[in-house]
């Protein structure tokens, strides 16, 4: 798909022409629980947005609405100017454009690492198998697990499995990558090897939305920190501003608890 350059638009849209993901007045309930309340959020192409906040603040639900793993009750979500499809083939296509990496690695246990990364390319993207394998090997090398290609997921460490999951998402050539607590199931010594891969993706210009407790990653890799509490976006700012001088009492309270222990 070729990019259409934005030329000389003096109207408002020029400012938002580069918005890749736009949530507009998004609401979501689980029964009586109002987990997302009037969420407005725009993510620009190439931007790394880290979403932080206390448990139960709606961070993971926010992430999961963007590729429609969770449906929304009201509002709208668009990706690259197109609204989220409801179901069927269009939804499968959208999901291939929105890579997602979960807490649990969600790899197919009965398939090799290589096959895990090849499968979606062949089934969804309809790629030739040889080309898909070439891409898979390149990506496995890129995330540092190229030598593990013929093993099964259970033979890998958690950190290696998560890097395979990242390679698998990248193989679909997504426009945006969603990371939902990608390191929270890992042993401490494996966390950095996954964060390093994510840091490199950020440097390479991948659009990323990352829900994480890793404040070091938020400080070093994010263009913007979004702080959520009680289903709302309470504040958002650059990492420098947010960590140095949070504006809301909720954010001050949150930071004082996590940064001083």
PDB file of C-alpha atoms in Angstrom:
ATOM      1  CA  UNK A   1       0.000   0.000   0.000  1.00  0.00           C
ATOM      2  CA  UNK A   2       1.613   3.250  -1.022  1.00  0.00           C
ATOM      3  CA  UNK A   3       1.548   6.169   1.357  1.00  0.00           C
ATOM      4  CA  UNK A   4      -0.335   9.247   0.224  1.00  0.00           C
ATOM      5  CA  UNK A   5       1.690  12.301   1.162  1.00  0.00           C
ATOM      6  CA  UNK A   6      -0.169  14.979   3.022  1.00  0.00           C
ATOM      7  CA  UNK A   7       0.307  18.180   1.099  1.00  0.00           C
ATOM      8  CA  UNK A   8      -0.582  21.673   2.052  1.00  0.00           C
ATOM      9  CA  UNK A   9      -3.701  20.998   4.080  1.00  0.00           C
ATOM     10  CA  UNK A  10      -4.336  24.087   6.107  1.00  0.00           C
ATOM     11  CA  UNK A  11      -7.396  22.578   7.716  1.00  0.00           C
ATOM     12  CA  UNK A  12      -7.417  20.592  10.958  1.00  0.00           C
ATOM     13  CA  UNK A  13      -6.809  17.156   9.398  1.00  0.00           C
ATOM     14  CA  UNK A  14      -3.189  18.030   8.587  1.00  0.00           C
ATOM     15  CA  UNK A  15      -2.408  17.742  12.275  1.00  0.00           C
ATOM     16  CA  UNK A  16      -3.913  14.279  12.519  1.00  0.00           C
ATOM     17  CA  UNK A  17      -3.009  12.895   9.103  1.00  0.00           C
ATOM     18  CA  UNK A  18      -0.299  10.806  10.726  1.00  0.00           C
ATOM     19  CA  UNK A  19      -2.518   9.294  13.406  1.00  0.00           C
ATOM     20  CA  UNK A  20      -2.456   5.524  12.948  1.00  0.00           C
ATOM     21  CA  UNK A  21      -4.704   4.428  15.816  1.00  0.00           C
ATOM     22  CA  UNK A  22      -7.528   6.661  17.053  1.00  0.00           C
ATOM     23  CA  UNK A  23      -9.862   5.872  19.954  1.00  0.00           C
ATOM     24  CA  UNK A  24     -12.750   8.309  20.196  1.00  0.00           C
ATOM     25  CA  UNK A  25     -15.007   8.340  23.269  1.00  0.00           C
ATOM     26  CA  UNK A  26     -14.566   4.600  23.816  1.00  0.00           C
ATOM     27  CA  UNK A  27     -16.613   2.970  26.588  1.00  0.00           C
ATOM     28  CA  UNK A  28     -16.580  -0.628  27.769  1.00  0.00           C
ATOM     29  CA  UNK A  29     -18.454  -2.389  30.577  1.00  0.00           C
ATOM     30  CA  UNK A  30     -18.019  -5.820  32.090  1.00  0.00           C
ATOM     31  CA  UNK A  31     -21.418  -6.190  33.716  1.00  0.00           C
ATOM     32  CA  UNK A  32     -21.795  -3.315  36.153  1.00  0.00           C
ATOM     33  CA  UNK A  33     -18.084  -2.493  35.960  1.00  0.00           C
ATOM     34  CA  UNK A  34     -17.292   0.485  33.714  1.00  0.00           C
ATOM     35  CA  UNK A  35     -13.768  -0.525  32.700  1.00  0.00           C
ATOM     36  CA  UNK A  36     -13.143   2.063  29.970  1.00  0.00           C
ATOM     37  CA  UNK A  37     -14.698   5.493  30.412  1.00  0.00           C
ATOM     38  CA  UNK A  38     -14.776   7.970  27.516  1.00  0.00           C
ATOM     39  CA  UNK A  39     -11.291   7.073  26.288  1.00  0.00           C
ATOM     40  CA  UNK A  40      -9.809   9.486  23.738  1.00  0.00           C
ATOM     41  CA  UNK A  41      -6.385   8.456  22.501  1.00  0.00           C
ATOM     42  CA  UNK A  42      -4.486   8.947  19.242  1.00  0.00           C
ATOM     43  CA  UNK A  43      -1.268   7.138  18.394  1.00  0.00           C
ATOM     44  CA  UNK A  44       0.902   8.587  15.660  1.00  0.00           C
ATOM     45  CA  UNK A  45       2.795   6.505  13.134  1.00  0.00           C
ATOM     46  CA  UNK A  46       6.150   5.511  14.589  1.00  0.00           C
ATOM     47  CA  UNK A  47       5.193   6.550  18.115  1.00  0.00           C
ATOM     48  CA  UNK A  48       5.879   4.394  21.179  1.00  0.00           C
ATOM     49  CA  UNK A  49       3.170   4.872  23.802  1.00  0.00           C
ATOM     50  CA  UNK A  50       3.556   3.171  27.172  1.00  0.00           C
ATOM     51  CA  UNK A  51       0.366   2.719  29.201  1.00  0.00           C
ATOM     52  CA  UNK A  52       0.853   2.460  32.961  1.00  0.00           C
ATOM     53  CA  UNK A  53      -1.352   2.556  36.032  1.00  0.00           C
ATOM     54  CA  UNK A  54      -2.550   0.495  38.977  1.00  0.00           C
ATOM     55  CA  UNK A  55      -4.028  -2.987  38.520  1.00  0.00           C
ATOM     56  CA  UNK A  56      -7.647  -2.887  37.381  1.00  0.00           C
ATOM     57  CA  UNK A  57      -7.307   0.529  35.747  1.00  0.00           C
ATOM     58  CA  UNK A  58      -8.344  -0.741  32.286  1.00  0.00           C
ATOM     59  CA  UNK A  59      -4.901  -0.911  30.639  1.00  0.00           C
ATOM     60  CA  UNK A  60      -5.141  -4.455  29.277  1.00  0.00           C
ATOM     61  CA  UNK A  61      -8.761  -3.976  28.212  1.00  0.00           C
ATOM     62  CA  UNK A  62      -7.715  -0.856  26.302  1.00  0.00           C
ATOM     63  CA  UNK A  63      -5.029  -2.865  24.531  1.00  0.00           C
ATOM     64  CA  UNK A  64      -7.410  -5.696  23.703  1.00  0.00           C
ATOM     65  CA  UNK A  65     -10.076  -3.411  22.201  1.00  0.00           C
ATOM     66  CA  UNK A  66      -7.605  -2.180  19.571  1.00  0.00           C
ATOM     67  CA  UNK A  67      -7.579  -5.526  17.772  1.00  0.00           C
ATOM     68  CA  UNK A  68     -11.125  -6.324  18.835  1.00  0.00           C
ATOM     69  CA  UNK A  69     -10.336  -9.126  21.255  1.00  0.00           C
ATOM     70  CA  UNK A  70     -12.747  -7.088  23.379  1.00  0.00           C
ATOM     71  CA  UNK A  71     -15.723  -5.360  21.780  1.00  0.00           C
ATOM     72  CA  UNK A  72     -16.599  -1.831  22.859  1.00  0.00           C
ATOM     73  CA  UNK A  73     -20.009  -0.584  23.979  1.00  0.00           C
ATOM     74  CA  UNK A  74     -19.796   2.870  22.430  1.00  0.00           C
ATOM     75  CA  UNK A  75     -17.378   5.195  20.713  1.00  0.00           C
ATOM     76  CA  UNK A  76     -15.150   4.316  17.764  1.00  0.00           C
ATOM     77  CA  UNK A  77     -11.707   2.918  17.031  1.00  0.00           C
ATOM     78  CA  UNK A  78     -10.001   3.441  13.688  1.00  0.00           C
ATOM     79  CA  UNK A  79      -6.736   2.003  12.438  1.00  0.00           C
ATOM     80  CA  UNK A  80      -5.080   3.779   9.541  1.00  0.00           C
ATOM     81  CA  UNK A  81      -8.324   5.634   8.856  1.00  0.00           C
ATOM     82  CA  UNK A  82     -10.529   2.531   8.800  1.00  0.00           C
ATOM     83  CA  UNK A  83     -13.004   1.569  11.535  1.00  0.00           C
ATOM     84  CA  UNK A  84     -12.522  -1.802  13.221  1.00  0.00           C
ATOM     85  CA  UNK A  85     -14.415  -4.486  11.311  1.00  0.00           C
ATOM     86  CA  UNK A  86     -17.030  -6.497  13.196  1.00  0.00           C
ATOM     87  CA  UNK A  87     -16.067 -10.033  12.247  1.00  0.00           C
ATOM     88  CA  UNK A  88     -15.080 -12.428   9.488  1.00  0.00           C
ATOM     89  CA  UNK A  89     -12.320 -12.051   6.939  1.00  0.00           C
ATOM     90  CA  UNK A  90     -11.947  -8.303   7.398  1.00  0.00           C
ATOM     91  CA  UNK A  91     -11.338  -8.819  11.113  1.00  0.00           C
ATOM     92  CA  UNK A  92      -8.703 -11.489  10.401  1.00  0.00           C
ATOM     93  CA  UNK A  93      -6.990  -9.049   8.044  1.00  0.00           C
ATOM     94  CA  UNK A  94      -7.091  -6.304  10.651  1.00  0.00           C
ATOM     95  CA  UNK A  95      -5.576  -8.609  13.261  1.00  0.00           C
ATOM     96  CA  UNK A  96      -2.694  -9.341  10.926  1.00  0.00           C
ATOM     97  CA  UNK A  97      -2.067  -5.580  10.720  1.00  0.00           C
ATOM     98  CA  UNK A  98      -2.169  -5.218  14.504  1.00  0.00           C
ATOM     99  CA  UNK A  99       0.472  -7.467  16.030  1.00  0.00           C
ATOM    100  CA  UNK A 100      -0.195  -8.529  19.601  1.00  0.00           C
ATOM    101  CA  UNK A 101       2.142  -9.958  22.213  1.00  0.00           C
ATOM    102  CA  UNK A 102       0.525 -11.222  25.404  1.00  0.00           C
ATOM    103  CA  UNK A 103       1.626 -12.074  28.936  1.00  0.00           C
ATOM    104  CA  UNK A 104       1.438 -15.739  28.066  1.00  0.00           C
ATOM    105  CA  UNK A 105       3.293 -16.546  24.893  1.00  0.00           C
ATOM    106  CA  UNK A 106       0.366 -18.277  23.125  1.00  0.00           C
ATOM    107  CA  UNK A 107       2.679 -20.312  20.888  1.00  0.00           C
ATOM    108  CA  UNK A 108       1.455 -23.556  19.326  1.00  0.00           C
ATOM    109  CA  UNK A 109       3.072 -26.201  21.536  1.00  0.00           C
ATOM    110  CA  UNK A 110       2.958 -28.957  18.913  1.00  0.00           C
ATOM    111  CA  UNK A 111       4.698 -26.884  16.237  1.00  0.00           C
ATOM    112  CA  UNK A 112       8.353 -25.940  16.004  1.00  0.00           C
ATOM    113  CA  UNK A 113       9.501 -22.380  16.587  1.00  0.00           C
ATOM    114  CA  UNK A 114       9.989 -21.922  12.834  1.00  0.00           C
ATOM    115  CA  UNK A 115       6.526 -23.304  12.074  1.00  0.00           C
ATOM    116  CA  UNK A 116       4.978 -20.953  14.645  1.00  0.00           C
ATOM    117  CA  UNK A 117       6.390 -17.985  12.748  1.00  0.00           C
ATOM    118  CA  UNK A 118       5.599 -19.398   9.295  1.00  0.00           C
ATOM    119  CA  UNK A 119       1.990 -20.399   9.921  1.00  0.00           C
ATOM    120  CA  UNK A 120       0.212 -17.022   9.909  1.00  0.00           C
ATOM    121  CA  UNK A 121       2.176 -15.822   6.895  1.00  0.00           C
ATOM    122  CA  UNK A 122       0.994 -18.797   4.839  1.00  0.00           C
ATOM    123  CA  UNK A 123      -2.565 -19.047   6.191  1.00  0.00           C
ATOM    124  CA  UNK A 124      -3.523 -15.364   6.525  1.00  0.00           C
ATOM    125  CA  UNK A 125      -1.098 -13.521   4.273  1.00  0.00           C
ATOM    126  CA  UNK A 126      -1.176 -16.324   1.669  1.00  0.00           C
ATOM    127  CA  UNK A 127       2.582 -16.258   1.265  1.00  0.00           C
ATOM    128  CA  UNK A 128       4.601 -18.866  -0.525  1.00  0.00           C
ATOM    129  CA  UNK A 129       6.067 -21.268   2.069  1.00  0.00           C
ATOM    130  CA  UNK A 130       9.688 -20.770   1.006  1.00  0.00           C
ATOM    131  CA  UNK A 131       9.332 -16.985   1.288  1.00  0.00           C
ATOM    132  CA  UNK A 132       7.570 -17.378   4.639  1.00  0.00           C
ATOM    133  CA  UNK A 133      10.382 -19.562   5.981  1.00  0.00           C
ATOM    134  CA  UNK A 134      13.004 -17.078   4.798  1.00  0.00           C
ATOM    135  CA  UNK A 135      11.153 -14.243   6.572  1.00  0.00           C
ATOM    136  CA  UNK A 136      10.712 -16.380   9.689  1.00  0.00           C
ATOM    137  CA  UNK A 137      14.425 -17.210   9.908  1.00  0.00           C
ATOM    138  CA  UNK A 138      15.408 -13.572   9.408  1.00  0.00           C
ATOM    139  CA  UNK A 139      13.052 -12.462  12.180  1.00  0.00           C
ATOM    140  CA  UNK A 140      14.145 -15.206  14.565  1.00  0.00           C
ATOM    141  CA  UNK A 141      17.727 -14.040  13.998  1.00  0.00           C
ATOM    142  CA  UNK A 142      16.626 -10.461  14.579  1.00  0.00           C
ATOM    143  CA  UNK A 143      15.145 -11.281  17.994  1.00  0.00           C
ATOM    144  CA  UNK A 144      18.129 -13.449  18.909  1.00  0.00           C
ATOM    145  CA  UNK A 145      16.645 -16.954  18.759  1.00  0.00           C
ATOM    146  CA  UNK A 146      17.641 -18.024  15.248  1.00  0.00           C
ATOM    147  CA  UNK A 147      19.464 -21.094  16.549  1.00  0.00           C
ATOM    148  CA  UNK A 148      16.258 -22.346  18.212  1.00  0.00           C
ATOM    149  CA  UNK A 149      14.228 -22.564  14.986  1.00  0.00           C
ATOM    150  CA  UNK A 150      13.808 -26.351  14.990  1.00  0.00           C
ATOM    151  CA  UNK A 151      12.972 -26.702  18.679  1.00  0.00           C
ATOM    152  CA  UNK A 152       9.509 -26.804  20.216  1.00  0.00           C
ATOM    153  CA  UNK A 153       8.313 -23.981  22.508  1.00  0.00           C
ATOM    154  CA  UNK A 154       8.551 -26.160  25.639  1.00  0.00           C
ATOM    155  CA  UNK A 155      12.296 -26.558  25.003  1.00  0.00           C
ATOM    156  CA  UNK A 156      12.825 -22.791  25.256  1.00  0.00           C
ATOM    157  CA  UNK A 157      13.048 -20.465  28.240  1.00  0.00           C
ATOM    158  CA  UNK A 158      10.205 -18.036  28.859  1.00  0.00           C
ATOM    159  CA  UNK A 159      12.291 -15.160  27.527  1.00  0.00           C
ATOM    160  CA  UNK A 160      13.060 -17.072  24.335  1.00  0.00           C
ATOM    161  CA  UNK A 161       9.397 -18.006  23.885  1.00  0.00           C
ATOM    162  CA  UNK A 162       8.352 -14.389  24.242  1.00  0.00           C
ATOM    163  CA  UNK A 163      10.917 -13.349  21.630  1.00  0.00           C
ATOM    164  CA  UNK A 164       9.501 -16.006  19.279  1.00  0.00           C
ATOM    165  CA  UNK A 165       6.033 -14.536  19.923  1.00  0.00           C
ATOM    166  CA  UNK A 166       7.379 -11.106  18.936  1.00  0.00           C
ATOM    167  CA  UNK A 167       8.922 -12.560  15.755  1.00  0.00           C
ATOM    168  CA  UNK A 168       5.618 -14.251  14.945  1.00  0.00           C
ATOM    169  CA  UNK A 169       3.740 -10.949  15.246  1.00  0.00           C
ATOM    170  CA  UNK A 170       6.361  -9.117  13.170  1.00  0.00           C
ATOM    171  CA  UNK A 171       6.147 -11.743  10.413  1.00  0.00           C
ATOM    172  CA  UNK A 172       2.700 -10.412   9.536  1.00  0.00           C
ATOM    173  CA  UNK A 173       4.222  -6.978   8.836  1.00  0.00           C
ATOM    174  CA  UNK A 174       1.863  -5.216  11.230  1.00  0.00           C
ATOM    175  CA  UNK A 175       1.288  -1.472  11.142  1.00  0.00           C
ATOM    176  CA  UNK A 176       1.214  -1.352  14.923  1.00  0.00           C
ATOM    177  CA  UNK A 177       2.374  -3.683  17.706  1.00  0.00           C
ATOM    178  CA  UNK A 178       0.417  -4.103  20.948  1.00  0.00           C
ATOM    179  CA  UNK A 179       2.235  -5.465  23.981  1.00  0.00           C
ATOM    180  CA  UNK A 180       0.071  -6.465  26.951  1.00  0.00           C
ATOM    181  CA  UNK A 181       2.333  -6.939  29.988  1.00  0.00           C
ATOM    182  CA  UNK A 182       4.857  -8.825  27.822  1.00  0.00           C
ATOM    183  CA  UNK A 183       7.339  -9.410  30.657  1.00  0.00           C
ATOM    184  CA  UNK A 184       5.090 -10.006  33.649  1.00  0.00           C
ATOM    185  CA  UNK A 185       5.165 -13.816  33.359  1.00  0.00           C
ATOM    186  CA  UNK A 186       8.967 -13.914  33.034  1.00  0.00           C
ATOM    187  CA  UNK A 187      11.673 -14.575  35.577  1.00  0.00           C
ATOM    188  CA  UNK A 188      13.610 -11.393  36.404  1.00  0.00           C
ATOM    189  CA  UNK A 189      16.735 -12.403  34.479  1.00  0.00           C
ATOM    190  CA  UNK A 190      14.700 -12.910  31.298  1.00  0.00           C
ATOM    191  CA  UNK A 191      12.893  -9.589  31.381  1.00  0.00           C
ATOM    192  CA  UNK A 192      15.759  -7.574  29.933  1.00  0.00           C
ATOM    193  CA  UNK A 193      16.283  -9.827  26.924  1.00  0.00           C
ATOM    194  CA  UNK A 194      12.670  -9.188  25.888  1.00  0.00           C
ATOM    195  CA  UNK A 195      12.812  -5.464  26.679  1.00  0.00           C
ATOM    196  CA  UNK A 196      15.972  -5.159  24.572  1.00  0.00           C
ATOM    197  CA  UNK A 197      14.144  -6.572  21.551  1.00  0.00           C
ATOM    198  CA  UNK A 198      11.329  -4.086  22.182  1.00  0.00           C
ATOM    199  CA  UNK A 199      13.819  -1.216  22.575  1.00  0.00           C
ATOM    200  CA  UNK A 200      15.293  -2.135  19.188  1.00  0.00           C
ATOM    201  CA  UNK A 201      11.838  -2.211  17.575  1.00  0.00           C
ATOM    202  CA  UNK A 202      11.205   1.252  19.004  1.00  0.00           C
ATOM    203  CA  UNK A 203      14.492   2.494  17.544  1.00  0.00           C
ATOM    204  CA  UNK A 204      13.535   0.980  14.189  1.00  0.00           C
ATOM    205  CA  UNK A 205      10.382   3.118  14.131  1.00  0.00           C
ATOM    206  CA  UNK A 206       7.694   0.516  14.866  1.00  0.00           C
ATOM    207  CA  UNK A 207       4.449   2.012  16.161  1.00  0.00           C
ATOM    208  CA  UNK A 208       3.974   0.427  19.585  1.00  0.00           C
ATOM    209  CA  UNK A 209       1.427   0.509  22.396  1.00  0.00           C
ATOM    210  CA  UNK A 210       2.924  -1.121  25.468  1.00  0.00           C
ATOM    211  CA  UNK A 211       1.098  -1.940  28.704  1.00  0.00           C
ATOM    212  CA  UNK A 212       3.834  -2.603  31.244  1.00  0.00           C
ATOM    213  CA  UNK A 213       5.064  -2.249  34.821  1.00  0.00           C
ATOM    214  CA  UNK A 214       8.621  -1.737  33.577  1.00  0.00           C
ATOM    215  CA  UNK A 215       9.233   1.928  34.371  1.00  0.00           C
ATOM    216  CA  UNK A 216      12.790   1.799  33.041  1.00  0.00           C
ATOM    217  CA  UNK A 217      11.413   0.850  29.627  1.00  0.00           C
ATOM    218  CA  UNK A 218       8.804   3.606  29.864  1.00  0.00           C
ATOM    219  CA  UNK A 219      11.530   6.164  30.623  1.00  0.00           C
ATOM    220  CA  UNK A 220      13.919   5.069  27.899  1.00  0.00           C
ATOM    221  CA  UNK A 221      11.771   3.895  24.989  1.00  0.00           C
ATOM    222  CA  UNK A 222       8.461   5.760  25.177  1.00  0.00           C
ATOM    223  CA  UNK A 223       7.630   8.931  23.299  1.00  0.00           C
ATOM    224  CA  UNK A 224       4.615   9.295  25.550  1.00  0.00           C
ATOM    225  CA  UNK A 225       3.435   7.848  28.836  1.00  0.00           C
ATOM    226  CA  UNK A 226      -0.319   7.400  29.306  1.00  0.00           C
ATOM    227  CA  UNK A 227      -1.371   7.003  32.929  1.00  0.00           C
ATOM    228  CA  UNK A 228      -4.700   5.260  33.578  1.00  0.00           C
ATOM    229  CA  UNK A 229      -6.714   4.833  36.761  1.00  0.00           C
ATOM    230  CA  UNK A 230     -10.295   3.652  37.291  1.00  0.00           C
ATOM    231  CA  UNK A 231     -10.966   3.187  33.590  1.00  0.00           C
ATOM    232  CA  UNK A 232      -9.897   6.686  32.603  1.00  0.00           C
ATOM    233  CA  UNK A 233      -6.836   8.308  31.099  1.00  0.00           C
ATOM    234  CA  UNK A 234      -5.836  10.564  33.974  1.00  0.00           C
ATOM    235  CA  UNK A 235      -2.854  12.186  32.298  1.00  0.00           C
ATOM    236  CA  UNK A 236      -0.383  11.744  29.476  1.00  0.00           C
ATOM    237  CA  UNK A 237       2.972  13.346  28.869  1.00  0.00           C
ATOM    238  CA  UNK A 238       6.539  12.755  27.767  1.00  0.00           C
ATOM    239  CA  UNK A 239       8.399  10.339  30.064  1.00  0.00           C
ATOM    240  CA  UNK A 240      10.652  13.188  31.235  1.00  0.00           C
ATOM    241  CA  UNK A 241       7.696  15.345  32.276  1.00  0.00           C
ATOM    242  CA  UNK A 242       5.606  12.531  33.677  1.00  0.00           C
ATOM    243  CA  UNK A 243       8.243  10.991  35.917  1.00  0.00           C
ATOM    244  CA  UNK A 244       9.724  14.307  37.022  1.00  0.00           C
ATOM    245  CA  UNK A 245       6.503  16.203  37.661  1.00  0.00           C
ATOM    246  CA  UNK A 246       3.248  14.223  37.477  1.00  0.00           C
ATOM    247  CA  UNK A 247       0.277  16.582  37.559  1.00  0.00           C
ATOM    248  CA  UNK A 248      -2.451  14.445  39.139  1.00  0.00           C
ATOM    249  CA  UNK A 249      -2.615  13.165  42.702  1.00  0.00           C
ATOM    250  CA  UNK A 250      -3.376   9.677  41.369  1.00  0.00           C
ATOM    251  CA  UNK A 251      -0.155   9.623  39.353  1.00  0.00           C
ATOM    252  CA  UNK A 252       1.901  11.072  42.222  1.00  0.00           C
ATOM    253  CA  UNK A 253       0.526   8.419  44.541  1.00  0.00           C
ATOM    254  CA  UNK A 254       1.176   5.636  42.017  1.00  0.00           C
ATOM    255  CA  UNK A 255       4.764   6.738  41.360  1.00  0.00           C
ATOM    256  CA  UNK A 256       5.582   7.182  45.036  1.00  0.00           C
ATOM    257  CA  UNK A 257       4.541   3.558  45.620  1.00  0.00           C
ATOM    258  CA  UNK A 258       6.445   1.995  42.751  1.00  0.00           C
ATOM    259  CA  UNK A 259       9.571   4.134  42.534  1.00  0.00           C
ATOM    260  CA  UNK A 260      10.510   4.024  46.193  1.00  0.00           C
ATOM    261  CA  UNK A 261      10.396   0.290  46.776  1.00  0.00           C
TER     262      UNK A 261
END
